[in-house]
mmCIF file of C-alpha atoms and ligand atoms in Angstrom:
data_model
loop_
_atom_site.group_PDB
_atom_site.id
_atom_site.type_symbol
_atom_site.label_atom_id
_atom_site.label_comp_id
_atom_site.label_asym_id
_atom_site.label_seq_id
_atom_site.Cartn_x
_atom_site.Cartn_y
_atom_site.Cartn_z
ATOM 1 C CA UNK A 1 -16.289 131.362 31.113
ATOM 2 C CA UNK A 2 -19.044 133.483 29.487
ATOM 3 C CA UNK A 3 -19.278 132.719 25.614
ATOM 4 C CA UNK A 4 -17.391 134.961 23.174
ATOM 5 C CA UNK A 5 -19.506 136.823 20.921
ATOM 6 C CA UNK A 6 -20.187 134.954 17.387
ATOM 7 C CA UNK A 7 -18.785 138.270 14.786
ATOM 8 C CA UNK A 8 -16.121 138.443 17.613
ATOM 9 C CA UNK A 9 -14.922 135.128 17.074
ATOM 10 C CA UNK A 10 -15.013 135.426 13.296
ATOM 11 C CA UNK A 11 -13.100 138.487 13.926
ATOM 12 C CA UNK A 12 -15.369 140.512 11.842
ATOM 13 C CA UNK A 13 -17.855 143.798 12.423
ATOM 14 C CA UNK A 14 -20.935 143.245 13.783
ATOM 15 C CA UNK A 15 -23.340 142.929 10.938
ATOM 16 C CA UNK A 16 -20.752 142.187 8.207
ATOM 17 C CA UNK A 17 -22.293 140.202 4.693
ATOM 18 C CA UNK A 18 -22.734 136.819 4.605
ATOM 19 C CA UNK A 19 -19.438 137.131 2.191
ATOM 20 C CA UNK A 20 -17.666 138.410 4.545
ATOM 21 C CA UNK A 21 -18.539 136.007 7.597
ATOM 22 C CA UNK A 22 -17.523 133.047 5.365
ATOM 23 C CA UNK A 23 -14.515 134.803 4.614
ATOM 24 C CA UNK A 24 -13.661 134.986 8.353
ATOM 25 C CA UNK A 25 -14.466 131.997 8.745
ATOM 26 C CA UNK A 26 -12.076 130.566 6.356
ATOM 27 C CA UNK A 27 -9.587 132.629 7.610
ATOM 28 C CA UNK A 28 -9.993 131.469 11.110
ATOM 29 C CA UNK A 29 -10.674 127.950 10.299
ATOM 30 C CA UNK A 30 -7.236 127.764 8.342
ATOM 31 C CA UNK A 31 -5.442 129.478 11.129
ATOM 32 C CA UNK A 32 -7.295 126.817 14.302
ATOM 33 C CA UNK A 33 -6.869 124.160 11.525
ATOM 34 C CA UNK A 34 -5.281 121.234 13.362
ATOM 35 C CA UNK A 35 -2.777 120.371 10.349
ATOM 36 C CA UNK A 36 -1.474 122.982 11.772
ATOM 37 C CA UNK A 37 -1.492 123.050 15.483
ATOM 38 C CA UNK A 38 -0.357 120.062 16.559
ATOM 39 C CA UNK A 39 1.654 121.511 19.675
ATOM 40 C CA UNK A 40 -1.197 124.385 20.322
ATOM 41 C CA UNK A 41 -3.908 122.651 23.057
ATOM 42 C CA UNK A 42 -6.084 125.377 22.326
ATOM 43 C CA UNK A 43 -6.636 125.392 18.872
ATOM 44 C CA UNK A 44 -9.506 122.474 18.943
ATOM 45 C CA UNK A 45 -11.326 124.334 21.253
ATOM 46 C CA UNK A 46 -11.097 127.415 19.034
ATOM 47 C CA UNK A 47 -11.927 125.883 15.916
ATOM 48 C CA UNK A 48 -15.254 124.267 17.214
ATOM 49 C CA UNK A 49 -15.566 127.949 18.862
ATOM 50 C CA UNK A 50 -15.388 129.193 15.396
ATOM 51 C CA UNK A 51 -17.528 126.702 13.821
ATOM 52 C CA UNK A 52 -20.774 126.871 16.039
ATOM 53 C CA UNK A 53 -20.404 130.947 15.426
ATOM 54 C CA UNK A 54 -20.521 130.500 11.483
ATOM 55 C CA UNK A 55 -22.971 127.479 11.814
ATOM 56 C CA UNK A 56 -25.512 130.925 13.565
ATOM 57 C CA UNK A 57 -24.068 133.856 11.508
ATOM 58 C CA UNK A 58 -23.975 131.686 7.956
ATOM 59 C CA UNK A 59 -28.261 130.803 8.398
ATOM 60 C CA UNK A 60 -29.929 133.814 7.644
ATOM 61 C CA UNK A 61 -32.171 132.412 10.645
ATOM 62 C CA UNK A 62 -30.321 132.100 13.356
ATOM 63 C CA UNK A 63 -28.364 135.269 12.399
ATOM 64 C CA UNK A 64 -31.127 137.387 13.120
ATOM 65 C CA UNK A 65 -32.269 135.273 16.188
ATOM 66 C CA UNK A 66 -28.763 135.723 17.620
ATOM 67 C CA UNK A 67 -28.992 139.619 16.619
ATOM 68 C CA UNK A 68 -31.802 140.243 18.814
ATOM 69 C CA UNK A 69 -31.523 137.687 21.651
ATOM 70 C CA UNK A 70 -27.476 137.378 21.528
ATOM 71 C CA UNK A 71 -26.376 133.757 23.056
ATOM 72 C CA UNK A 72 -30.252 133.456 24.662
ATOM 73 C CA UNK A 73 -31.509 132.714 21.567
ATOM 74 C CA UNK A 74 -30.295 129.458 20.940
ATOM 75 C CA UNK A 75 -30.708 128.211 24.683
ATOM 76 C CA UNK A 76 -33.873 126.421 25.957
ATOM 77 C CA UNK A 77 -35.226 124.837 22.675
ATOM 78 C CA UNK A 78 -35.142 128.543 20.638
ATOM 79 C CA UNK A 79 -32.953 127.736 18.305
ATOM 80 C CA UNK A 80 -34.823 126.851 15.404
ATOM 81 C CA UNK A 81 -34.522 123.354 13.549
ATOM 82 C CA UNK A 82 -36.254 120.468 14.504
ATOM 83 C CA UNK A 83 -35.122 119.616 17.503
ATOM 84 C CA UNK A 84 -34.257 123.076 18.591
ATOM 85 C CA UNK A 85 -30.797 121.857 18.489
ATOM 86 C CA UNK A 86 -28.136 123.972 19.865
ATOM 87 C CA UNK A 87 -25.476 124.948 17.305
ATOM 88 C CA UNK A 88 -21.991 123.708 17.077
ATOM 89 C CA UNK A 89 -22.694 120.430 18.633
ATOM 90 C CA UNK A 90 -24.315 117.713 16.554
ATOM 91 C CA UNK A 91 -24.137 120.045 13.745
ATOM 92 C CA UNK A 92 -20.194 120.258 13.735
ATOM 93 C CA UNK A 93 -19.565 118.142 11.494
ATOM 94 C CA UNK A 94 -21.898 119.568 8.370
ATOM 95 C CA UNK A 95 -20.692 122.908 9.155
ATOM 96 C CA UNK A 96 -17.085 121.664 8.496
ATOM 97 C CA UNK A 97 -17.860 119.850 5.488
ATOM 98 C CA UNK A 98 -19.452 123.008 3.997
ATOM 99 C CA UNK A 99 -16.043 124.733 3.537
ATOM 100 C CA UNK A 100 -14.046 121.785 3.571
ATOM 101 C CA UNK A 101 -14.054 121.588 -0.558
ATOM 102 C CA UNK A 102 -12.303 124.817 -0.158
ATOM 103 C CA UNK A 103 -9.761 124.331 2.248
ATOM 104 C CA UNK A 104 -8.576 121.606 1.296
ATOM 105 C CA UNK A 105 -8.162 123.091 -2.212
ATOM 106 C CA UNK A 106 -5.901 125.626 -0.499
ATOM 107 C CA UNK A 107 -3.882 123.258 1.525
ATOM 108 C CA UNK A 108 -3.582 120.635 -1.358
ATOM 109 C CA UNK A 109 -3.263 123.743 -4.334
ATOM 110 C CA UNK A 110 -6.110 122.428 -5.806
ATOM 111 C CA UNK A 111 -8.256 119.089 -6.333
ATOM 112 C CA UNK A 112 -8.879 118.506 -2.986
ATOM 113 C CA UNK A 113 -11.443 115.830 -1.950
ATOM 114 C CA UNK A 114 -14.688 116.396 -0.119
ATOM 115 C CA UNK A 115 -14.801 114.094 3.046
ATOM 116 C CA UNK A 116 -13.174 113.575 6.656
ATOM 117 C CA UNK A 117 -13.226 114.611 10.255
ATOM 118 C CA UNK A 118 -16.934 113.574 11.233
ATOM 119 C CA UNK A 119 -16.424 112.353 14.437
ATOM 120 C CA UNK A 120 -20.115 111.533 15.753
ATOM 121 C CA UNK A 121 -22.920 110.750 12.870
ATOM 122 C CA UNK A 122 -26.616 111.020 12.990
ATOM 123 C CA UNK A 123 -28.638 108.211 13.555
ATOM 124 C CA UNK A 124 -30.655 106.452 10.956
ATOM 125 C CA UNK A 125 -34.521 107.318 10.284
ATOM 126 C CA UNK A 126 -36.628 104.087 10.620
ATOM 127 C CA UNK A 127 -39.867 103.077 9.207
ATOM 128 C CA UNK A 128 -42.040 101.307 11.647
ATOM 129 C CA UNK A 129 -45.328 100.144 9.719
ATOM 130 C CA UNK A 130 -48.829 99.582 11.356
ATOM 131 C CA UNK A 131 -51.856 98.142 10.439
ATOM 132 C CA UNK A 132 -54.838 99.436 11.993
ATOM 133 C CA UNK A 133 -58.579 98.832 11.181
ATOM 134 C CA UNK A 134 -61.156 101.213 10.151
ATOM 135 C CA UNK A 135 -62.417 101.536 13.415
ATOM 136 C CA UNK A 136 -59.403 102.417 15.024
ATOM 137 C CA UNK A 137 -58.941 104.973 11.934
ATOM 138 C CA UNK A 138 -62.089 106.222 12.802
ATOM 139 C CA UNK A 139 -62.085 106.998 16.564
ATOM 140 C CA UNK A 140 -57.652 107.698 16.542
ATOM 141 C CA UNK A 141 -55.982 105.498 19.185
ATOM 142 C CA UNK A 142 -53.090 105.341 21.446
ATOM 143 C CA UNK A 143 -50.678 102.470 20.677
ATOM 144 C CA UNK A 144 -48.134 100.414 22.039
ATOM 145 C CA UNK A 145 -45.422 99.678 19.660
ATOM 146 C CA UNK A 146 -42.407 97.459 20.320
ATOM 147 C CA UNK A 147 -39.225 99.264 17.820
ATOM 148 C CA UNK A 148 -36.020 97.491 17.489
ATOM 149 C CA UNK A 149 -33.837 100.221 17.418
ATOM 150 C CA UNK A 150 -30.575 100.964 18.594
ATOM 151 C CA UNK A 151 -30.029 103.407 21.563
ATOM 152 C CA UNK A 152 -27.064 105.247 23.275
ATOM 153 C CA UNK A 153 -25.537 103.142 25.479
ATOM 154 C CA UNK A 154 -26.212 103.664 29.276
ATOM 155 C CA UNK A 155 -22.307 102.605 30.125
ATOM 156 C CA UNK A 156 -20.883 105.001 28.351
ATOM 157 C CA UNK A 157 -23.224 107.739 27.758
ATOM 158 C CA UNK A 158 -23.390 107.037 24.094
ATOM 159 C CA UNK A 159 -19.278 108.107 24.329
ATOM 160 C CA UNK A 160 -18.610 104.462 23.375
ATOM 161 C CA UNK A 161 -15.294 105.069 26.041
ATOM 162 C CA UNK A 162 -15.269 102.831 29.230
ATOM 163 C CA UNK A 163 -15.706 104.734 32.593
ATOM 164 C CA UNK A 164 -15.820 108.183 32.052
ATOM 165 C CA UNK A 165 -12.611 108.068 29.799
ATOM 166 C CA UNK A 166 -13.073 110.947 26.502
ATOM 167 C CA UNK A 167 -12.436 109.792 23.063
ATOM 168 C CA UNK A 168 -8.939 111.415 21.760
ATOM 169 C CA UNK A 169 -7.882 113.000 18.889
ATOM 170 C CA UNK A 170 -6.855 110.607 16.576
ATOM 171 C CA UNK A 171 -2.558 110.429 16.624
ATOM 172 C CA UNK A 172 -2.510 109.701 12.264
ATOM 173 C CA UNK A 173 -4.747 111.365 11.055
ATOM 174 C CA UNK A 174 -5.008 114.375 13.611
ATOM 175 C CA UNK A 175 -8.681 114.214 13.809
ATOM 176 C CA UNK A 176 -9.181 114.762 10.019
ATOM 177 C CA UNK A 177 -10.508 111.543 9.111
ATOM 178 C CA UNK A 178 -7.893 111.537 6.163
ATOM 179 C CA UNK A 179 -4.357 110.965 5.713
ATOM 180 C CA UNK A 180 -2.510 112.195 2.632
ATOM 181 C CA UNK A 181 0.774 109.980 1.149
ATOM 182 C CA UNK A 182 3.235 111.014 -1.614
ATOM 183 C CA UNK A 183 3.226 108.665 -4.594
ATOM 184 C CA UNK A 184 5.741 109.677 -6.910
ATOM 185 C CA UNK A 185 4.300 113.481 -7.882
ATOM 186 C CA UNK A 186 1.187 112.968 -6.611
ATOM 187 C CA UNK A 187 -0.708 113.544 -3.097
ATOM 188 C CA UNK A 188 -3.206 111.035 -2.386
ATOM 189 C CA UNK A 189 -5.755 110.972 0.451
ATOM 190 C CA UNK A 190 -7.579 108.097 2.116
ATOM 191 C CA UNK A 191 -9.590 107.174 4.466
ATOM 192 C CA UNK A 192 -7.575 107.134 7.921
ATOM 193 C CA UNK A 193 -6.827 103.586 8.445
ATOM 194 C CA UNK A 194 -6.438 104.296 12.372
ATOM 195 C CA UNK A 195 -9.583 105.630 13.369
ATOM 196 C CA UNK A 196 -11.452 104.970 9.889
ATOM 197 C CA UNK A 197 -12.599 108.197 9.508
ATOM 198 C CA UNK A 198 -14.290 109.237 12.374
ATOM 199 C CA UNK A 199 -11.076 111.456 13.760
ATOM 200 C CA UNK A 200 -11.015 110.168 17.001
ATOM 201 C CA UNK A 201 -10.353 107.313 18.925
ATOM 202 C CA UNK A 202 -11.009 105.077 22.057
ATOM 203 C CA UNK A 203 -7.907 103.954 23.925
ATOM 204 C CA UNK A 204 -10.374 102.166 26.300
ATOM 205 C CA UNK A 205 -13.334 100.858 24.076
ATOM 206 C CA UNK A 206 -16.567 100.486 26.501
ATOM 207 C CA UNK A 207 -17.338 96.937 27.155
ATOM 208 C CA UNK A 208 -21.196 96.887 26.784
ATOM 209 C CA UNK A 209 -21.275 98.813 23.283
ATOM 210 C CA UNK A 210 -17.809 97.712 21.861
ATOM 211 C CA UNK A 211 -16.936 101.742 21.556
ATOM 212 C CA UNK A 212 -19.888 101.917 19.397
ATOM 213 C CA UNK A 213 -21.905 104.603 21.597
ATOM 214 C CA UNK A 214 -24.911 102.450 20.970
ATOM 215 C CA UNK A 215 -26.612 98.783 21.548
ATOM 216 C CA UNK A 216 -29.623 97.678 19.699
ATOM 217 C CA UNK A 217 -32.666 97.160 22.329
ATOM 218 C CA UNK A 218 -36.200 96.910 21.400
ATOM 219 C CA UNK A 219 -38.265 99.964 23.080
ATOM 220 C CA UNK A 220 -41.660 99.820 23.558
ATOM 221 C CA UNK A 221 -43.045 103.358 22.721
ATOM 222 C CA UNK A 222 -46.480 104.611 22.980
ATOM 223 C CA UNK A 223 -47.617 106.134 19.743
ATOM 224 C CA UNK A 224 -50.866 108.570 19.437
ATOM 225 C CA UNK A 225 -52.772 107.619 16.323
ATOM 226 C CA UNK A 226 -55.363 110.442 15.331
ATOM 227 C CA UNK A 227 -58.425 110.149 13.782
ATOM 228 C CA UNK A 228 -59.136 110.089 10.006
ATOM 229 C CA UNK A 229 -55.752 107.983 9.158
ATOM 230 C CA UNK A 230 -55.605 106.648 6.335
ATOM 231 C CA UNK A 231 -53.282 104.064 4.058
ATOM 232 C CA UNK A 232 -50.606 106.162 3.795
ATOM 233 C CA UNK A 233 -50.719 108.559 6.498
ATOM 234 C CA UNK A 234 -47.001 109.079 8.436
ATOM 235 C CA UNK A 235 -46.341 109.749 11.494
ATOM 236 C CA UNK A 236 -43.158 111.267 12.493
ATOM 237 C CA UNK A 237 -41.720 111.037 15.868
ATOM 238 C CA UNK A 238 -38.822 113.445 16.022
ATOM 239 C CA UNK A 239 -35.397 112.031 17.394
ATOM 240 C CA UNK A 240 -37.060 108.137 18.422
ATOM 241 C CA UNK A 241 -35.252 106.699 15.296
ATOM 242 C CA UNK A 242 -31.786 105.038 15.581
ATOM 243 C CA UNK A 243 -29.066 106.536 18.040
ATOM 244 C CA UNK A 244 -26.661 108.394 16.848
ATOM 245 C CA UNK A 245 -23.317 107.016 16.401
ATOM 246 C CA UNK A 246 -20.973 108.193 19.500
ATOM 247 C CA UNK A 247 -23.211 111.488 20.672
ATOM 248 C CA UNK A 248 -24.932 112.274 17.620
ATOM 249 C CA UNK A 249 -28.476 113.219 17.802
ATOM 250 C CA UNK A 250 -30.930 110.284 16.910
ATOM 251 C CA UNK A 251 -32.704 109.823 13.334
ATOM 252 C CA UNK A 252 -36.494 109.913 13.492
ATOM 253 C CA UNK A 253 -39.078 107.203 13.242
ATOM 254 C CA UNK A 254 -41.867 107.350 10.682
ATOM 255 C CA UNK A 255 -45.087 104.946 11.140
ATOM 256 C CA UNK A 256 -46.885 104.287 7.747
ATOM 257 C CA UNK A 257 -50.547 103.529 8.202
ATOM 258 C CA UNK A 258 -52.224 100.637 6.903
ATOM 259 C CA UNK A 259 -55.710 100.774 7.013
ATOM 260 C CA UNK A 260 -56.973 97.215 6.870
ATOM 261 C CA UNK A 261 -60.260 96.284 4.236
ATOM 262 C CA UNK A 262 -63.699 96.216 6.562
ATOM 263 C CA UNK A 263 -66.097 94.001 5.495
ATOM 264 C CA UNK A 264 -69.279 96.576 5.648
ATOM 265 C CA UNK A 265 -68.130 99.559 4.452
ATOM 266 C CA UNK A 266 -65.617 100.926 1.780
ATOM 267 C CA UNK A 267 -63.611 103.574 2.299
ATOM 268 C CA UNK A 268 -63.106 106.802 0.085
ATOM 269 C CA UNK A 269 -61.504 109.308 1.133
ATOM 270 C CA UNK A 270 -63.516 110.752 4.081
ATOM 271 C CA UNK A 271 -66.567 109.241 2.915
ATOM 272 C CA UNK A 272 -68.084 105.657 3.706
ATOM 273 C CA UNK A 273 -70.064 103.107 1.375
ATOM 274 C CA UNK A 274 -72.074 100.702 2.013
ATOM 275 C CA UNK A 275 -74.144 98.485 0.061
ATOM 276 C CA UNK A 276 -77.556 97.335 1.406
ATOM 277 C CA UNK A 277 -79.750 94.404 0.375
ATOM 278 C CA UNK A 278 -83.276 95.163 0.244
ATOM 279 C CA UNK A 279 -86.376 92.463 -0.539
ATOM 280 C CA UNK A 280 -88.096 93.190 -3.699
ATOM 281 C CA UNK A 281 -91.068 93.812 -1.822
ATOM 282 C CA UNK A 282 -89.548 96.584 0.844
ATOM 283 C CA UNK A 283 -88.001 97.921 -2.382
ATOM 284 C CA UNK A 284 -91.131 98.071 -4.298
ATOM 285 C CA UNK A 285 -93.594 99.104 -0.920
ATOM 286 C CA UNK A 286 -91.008 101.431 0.542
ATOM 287 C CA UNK A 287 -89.845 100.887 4.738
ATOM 288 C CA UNK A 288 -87.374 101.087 6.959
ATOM 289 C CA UNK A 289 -84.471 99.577 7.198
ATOM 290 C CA UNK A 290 -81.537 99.543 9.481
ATOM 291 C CA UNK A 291 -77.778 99.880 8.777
ATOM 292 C CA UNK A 292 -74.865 99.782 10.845
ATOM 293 C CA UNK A 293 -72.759 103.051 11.490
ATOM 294 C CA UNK A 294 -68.706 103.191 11.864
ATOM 295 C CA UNK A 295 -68.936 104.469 15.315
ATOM 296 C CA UNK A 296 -70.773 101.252 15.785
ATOM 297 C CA UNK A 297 -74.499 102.278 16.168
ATOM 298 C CA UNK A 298 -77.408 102.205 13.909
ATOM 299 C CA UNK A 299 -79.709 104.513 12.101
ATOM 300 C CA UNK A 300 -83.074 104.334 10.480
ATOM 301 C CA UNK A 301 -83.172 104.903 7.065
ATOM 302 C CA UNK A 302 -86.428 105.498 4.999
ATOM 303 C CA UNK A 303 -86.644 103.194 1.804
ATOM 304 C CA UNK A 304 -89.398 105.198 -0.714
ATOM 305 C CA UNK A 305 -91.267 103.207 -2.506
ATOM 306 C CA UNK A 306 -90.616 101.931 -5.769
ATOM 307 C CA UNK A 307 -86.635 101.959 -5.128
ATOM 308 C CA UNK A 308 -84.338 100.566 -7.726
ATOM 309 C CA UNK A 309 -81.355 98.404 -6.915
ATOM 310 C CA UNK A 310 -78.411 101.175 -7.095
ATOM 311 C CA UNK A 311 -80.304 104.155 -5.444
ATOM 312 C CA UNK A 312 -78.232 106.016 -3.310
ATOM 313 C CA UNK A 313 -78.996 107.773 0.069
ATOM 314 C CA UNK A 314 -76.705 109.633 1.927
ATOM 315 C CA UNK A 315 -75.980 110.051 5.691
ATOM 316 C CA UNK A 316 -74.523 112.845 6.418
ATOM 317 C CA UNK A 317 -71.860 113.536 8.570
ATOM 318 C CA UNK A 318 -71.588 109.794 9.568
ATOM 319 C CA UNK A 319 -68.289 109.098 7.421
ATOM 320 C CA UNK A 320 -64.613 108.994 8.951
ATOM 321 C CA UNK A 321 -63.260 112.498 10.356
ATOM 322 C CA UNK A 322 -61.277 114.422 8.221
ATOM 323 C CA UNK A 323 -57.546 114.090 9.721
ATOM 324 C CA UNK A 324 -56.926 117.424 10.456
ATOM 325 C CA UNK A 325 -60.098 118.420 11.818
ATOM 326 C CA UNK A 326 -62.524 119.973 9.653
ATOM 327 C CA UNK A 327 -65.626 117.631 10.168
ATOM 328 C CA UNK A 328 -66.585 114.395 8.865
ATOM 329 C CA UNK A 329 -67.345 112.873 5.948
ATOM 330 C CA UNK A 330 -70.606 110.975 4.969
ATOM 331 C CA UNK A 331 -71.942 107.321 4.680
ATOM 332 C CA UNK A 332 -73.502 106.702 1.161
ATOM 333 C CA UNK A 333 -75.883 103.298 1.486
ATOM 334 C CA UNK A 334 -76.259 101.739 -2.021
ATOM 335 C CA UNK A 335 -79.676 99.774 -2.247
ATOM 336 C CA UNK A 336 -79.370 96.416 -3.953
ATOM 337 C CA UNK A 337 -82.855 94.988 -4.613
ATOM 338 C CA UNK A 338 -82.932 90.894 -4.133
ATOM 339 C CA UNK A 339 -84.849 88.666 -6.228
ATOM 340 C CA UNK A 340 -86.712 86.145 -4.103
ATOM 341 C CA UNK A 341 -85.082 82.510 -4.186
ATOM 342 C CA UNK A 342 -86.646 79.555 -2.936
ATOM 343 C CA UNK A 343 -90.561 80.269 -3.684
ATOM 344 C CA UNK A 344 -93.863 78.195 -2.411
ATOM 345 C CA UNK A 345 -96.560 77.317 -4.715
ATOM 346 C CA UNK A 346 -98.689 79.607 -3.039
ATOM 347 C CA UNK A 347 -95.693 82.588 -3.164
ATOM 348 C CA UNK A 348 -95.893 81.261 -6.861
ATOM 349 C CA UNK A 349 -99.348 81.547 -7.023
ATOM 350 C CA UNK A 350 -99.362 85.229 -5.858
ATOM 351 C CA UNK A 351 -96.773 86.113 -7.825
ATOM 352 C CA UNK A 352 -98.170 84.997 -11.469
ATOM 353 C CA UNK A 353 -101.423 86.707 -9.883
ATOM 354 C CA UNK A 354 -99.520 90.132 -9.333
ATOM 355 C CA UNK A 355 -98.184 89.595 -13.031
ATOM 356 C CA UNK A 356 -101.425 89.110 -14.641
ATOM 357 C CA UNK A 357 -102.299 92.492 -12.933
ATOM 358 C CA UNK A 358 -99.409 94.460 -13.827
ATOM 359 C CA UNK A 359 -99.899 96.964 -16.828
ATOM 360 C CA UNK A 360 -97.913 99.651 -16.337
ATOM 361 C CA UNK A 361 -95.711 99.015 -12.983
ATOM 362 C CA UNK A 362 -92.242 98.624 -14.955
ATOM 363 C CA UNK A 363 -91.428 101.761 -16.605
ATOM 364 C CA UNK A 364 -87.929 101.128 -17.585
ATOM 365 C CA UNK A 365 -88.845 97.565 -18.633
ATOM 366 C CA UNK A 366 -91.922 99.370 -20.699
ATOM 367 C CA UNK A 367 -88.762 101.738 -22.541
ATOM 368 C CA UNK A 368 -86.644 99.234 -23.075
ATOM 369 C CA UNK A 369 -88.533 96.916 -25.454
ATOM 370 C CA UNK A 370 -90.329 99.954 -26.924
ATOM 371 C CA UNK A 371 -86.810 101.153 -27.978
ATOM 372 C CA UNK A 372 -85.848 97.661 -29.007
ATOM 373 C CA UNK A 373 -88.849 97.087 -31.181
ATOM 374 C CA UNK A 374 -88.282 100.407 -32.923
ATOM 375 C CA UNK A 375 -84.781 99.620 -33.304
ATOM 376 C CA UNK A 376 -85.730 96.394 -35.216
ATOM 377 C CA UNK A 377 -88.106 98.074 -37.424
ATOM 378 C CA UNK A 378 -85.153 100.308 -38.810
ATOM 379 C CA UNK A 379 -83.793 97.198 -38.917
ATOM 380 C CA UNK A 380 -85.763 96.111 -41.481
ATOM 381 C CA UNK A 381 -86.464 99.584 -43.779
HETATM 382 ZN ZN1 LIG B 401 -20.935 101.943 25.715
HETATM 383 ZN ZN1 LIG B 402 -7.467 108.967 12.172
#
């Protein structure tokens, strides 16, 4: 049977307000209601007819999609959302409990509570976290993660009904999810106690899931880690979360990034630091030295002479890759000048030898007790 058109089945004009779709919509969804057609086998049908055309014409979205493509629109993956979803199926539910305040205000004259006739339910989002090291952050990696989750049962096709057999409207509650009971003036509503709120039930519960549309199974899913993560960084995989409860679409699962402490280099942001011991000597003759790189080479650096512990030098473009593309950061080295340990008489010899010929080779030294002198002089006045 080809699909009614959505205004159609509002029973309003094409290109009517948004006021006046909702008011359709109410008007039809009172009508289909199924408080009120318990002996008419076509009103479900109708109603969820009526609900996937305001779930379109209500988004200002999909409204104008479905002007221009009609029904196409929303077939193949068009339709918008995250998962393209098509309307009226997972998203019955929400569309229901959008006017459901208001109808039940009508039916009940006022007061009436929010809740009720959600039959399937989304699945939850889970957080899977991962630790990586700085390498891995540095060249991205594909990974193997094991996620307990649960997933739609293969016996039932996520149903949660043995063999084929299609959950029925629930008898008490007649698919509502609520019952109401007199008590004394007042109407009170509750949770159905038949099919606890999910408007259906199973007459013949599936025997690998217990009727729950879902078993818990760990899943081993392969997981692309880019380069430049850092602590922090989420990954979202769309719809690999927890299975929906009987047919609902799946939550999503989010990895958190960990990047693990390196023991060479220090991490900020897209830049890289690393501190490099230098002998007095090489510090105070200038050379070369070597340092390690992430990607796990080497380079050459030039030490001038005369360098101070703390003097930076910069390597550029040899940091982590910015995450979403856009280069790559730098590697700053950080010079720390030793101190000899451990000297010979003869190193000794040399060294009170290079003293007695020193005059005018420590500057800051030279500044520093000329200041302090002067400062003891005022000291004195
Ligand atoms: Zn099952
Ligand atoms: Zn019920």
């Amino acid at each position: 049977m080809a699909k009614r058109d959505f205004y159609e089945v509002l029973g309003v004009a094409k290109g009517a307000s948004a006021d006046e779709i909702k008011k359709g919509y109410r008007t039809k969804a009172k009508e289909l209601h199924p408080d009120r057609n318990a002996d008419n086998p076509d009103a479900e049908a109708q109603f969820k007819e009526a609900n996937e055309a305001y779930e379109v014409l209500k988004d200002a979205e999909k409204k104008a999609a479905y002007d221009r493509y009609g029904h196409a629109a929303f077939e193949g993956g068009m339709g918008g959302g995250p998962r393209g979803g098509h309307p009226g199926q997972g998203d019955f539910a929400s569309a229901f409990s959008d006017v459901f305040d208001d109808l039940f205000g009508d039916f009940m004259g006022g007061g009436g509570q929010r809740g009720g006739g959600r039959r399937a339910s989304r699945g939850a989002d889970l957080r899977y976290n991962l630790r990586v090291t700085l390498e891995d952050a540095f060249s991205g990696m594909q990974k193997t993660i094991n996620v307990p989750t649960s997933v739609s049962c293969e016996g039932c096709n996520g149903s949660g009904a043995e063999g084929g057999s299609e959950p029925t409207t629930c008898p008490t509650c007649s698919g509502m999810g609520k019952v109401r009971a007199q008590q004394g003036f007042f109407t009170v509503e509750r949770t159905c106690p038949t099919c606890s709120g999910l408007g259906q039930i199973i007459q013949n519960p599936c025997k690998s899931c217990g009727g729950q549309g879902r078993v818990e199974k760990d899943r081993a899913l392969s997981v692309n880690i880019p380069a430049g993560v850092e602590t922090g960084t989420r990954i979202r995989l769309a719809g690999e979360g927890e299975a929906g409860m009987r047919g609902g679409p799946s939550g999503d699962l989010y990895i958190f990034i960990e990047v693990a402490p390196h023991k060479i280099f220090e991490r900020d942001g897209v830049n890289l630091y690393c501190r490099v011991p230098v002998s007095m000597t090489n510090a105070a003759l200038g050379g070369d030295i070597e340092v390690p790189t992430i990607d796990g080479g080497r380079s050459r650096v030039k030490i001038p002479s005369g360098s101070q512990s703390g003097r930076q030098m910069r390597l550029r473009g040899k940091g982590m890759p910015a995450l979403r593309g856009g280069g790559s950061g730098d590697m700053v080295i950080e010079l720390a000048v030793e101190t000899p340990v451990k000297l010979t008489s003869r190193q000794k010899e040399l060294l009170r030898e290079f003293e007695e010929l020193s005059e005018e080779n420590n500057p800051e030294s030279s500044s520093f007790f000329s200041s302090v002198k002067s400062f003891w002089d005022s000291m004195k006045g």
